[in-house]
Amino acid sequence: MALALKEDYQRALDEQKREVRELVMAGLEQVKKGTTKDFNTVCDRLEKKYRDEAISN
């Protein structure tokens, strides 16, 4: 049973890493297009999203 929980945790962690990577790449694309003036703004939005998500779960 512990092995199944560890595998589930690892799958969830991998999915979250993939999602963060995609969001960062989308943020970079926004900066390139000029829709976001500052990459720090993008990072701040990501940080807020994941901080709020961690609290709500």
GROMACS .gro file of C-alpha atoms in nm:
model
   57
    1MET     CA    1   0.000   0.000   0.000
    2ALA     CA    2   0.284   0.241   0.082
    3LEU     CA    3   0.430   0.178  -0.262
    4ALA     CA    4   0.098   0.268  -0.428
    5LEU     CA    5   0.081   0.592  -0.229
    6LYS     CA    6   0.438   0.676  -0.323
    7GLU     CA    7   0.361   0.615  -0.691
    8ASP     CA    8   0.048   0.832  -0.670
    9TYR     CA    9   0.248   1.107  -0.502
   10GLN     CA   10   0.521   1.087  -0.765
   11ARG     CA   11   0.265   1.103  -1.046
   12ALA     CA   12   0.103   1.410  -0.889
   13LEU     CA   13   0.442   1.574  -0.839
   14ASP     CA   14   0.542   1.505  -1.200
   15GLU     CA   15   0.213   1.650  -1.324
   16GLN     CA   16   0.259   1.962  -1.115
   17LYS     CA   17   0.615   2.008  -1.246
   18ARG     CA   18   0.488   1.974  -1.603
   19GLU     CA   19   0.213   2.229  -1.539
   20VAL     CA   20   0.456   2.480  -1.386
   21ARG     CA   21   0.693   2.435  -1.680
   22GLU     CA   22   0.408   2.502  -1.924
   23LEU     CA   23   0.298   2.810  -1.732
   24VAL     CA   24   0.652   2.949  -1.726
   25MET     CA   25   0.687   2.892  -2.099
   26ALA     CA   26   0.351   3.064  -2.156
   27GLY     CA   27   0.473   3.355  -1.943
   28LEU     CA   28   0.790   3.382  -2.149
   29GLU     CA   29   0.579   3.386  -2.462
   30GLN     CA   30   0.371   3.672  -2.316
   31VAL     CA   31   0.689   3.867  -2.249
   32LYS     CA   32   0.810   3.807  -2.606
   33LYS     CA   33   0.475   3.923  -2.749
   34GLY     CA   34   0.480   4.230  -2.528
   35THR     CA   35   0.157   4.149  -2.348
   36THR     CA   36   0.352   4.136  -2.021
   37LYS     CA   37   0.615   4.399  -1.966
   38ASP     CA   38   0.806   4.220  -1.694
   39PHE     CA   39   0.885   3.851  -1.640
   40ASN     CA   40   0.880   3.917  -1.264
   41THR     CA   41   0.508   3.987  -1.299
   42VAL     CA   42   0.462   3.647  -1.457
   43CYS     CA   43   0.658   3.480  -1.179
   44ASP     CA   44   0.460   3.668  -0.915
   45ARG     CA   45   0.134   3.541  -1.066
   46LEU     CA   46   0.264   3.183  -1.066
   47GLU     CA   47   0.385   3.211  -0.709
   48LYS     CA   48   0.049   3.350  -0.594
   49LYS     CA   49  -0.142   3.079  -0.780
   50TYR     CA   50   0.053   2.796  -0.625
   51ARG     CA   51   0.064   2.951  -0.278
   52ASP     CA   52  -0.315   2.995  -0.283
   53GLU     CA   53  -0.364   2.644  -0.425
   54ALA     CA   54  -0.151   2.489  -0.150
   55ILE     CA   55  -0.357   2.665   0.114
   56SER     CA   56  -0.690   2.567  -0.038
   57ASN     CA   57  -0.600   2.196  -0.065
   0.00000   0.00000   0.00000
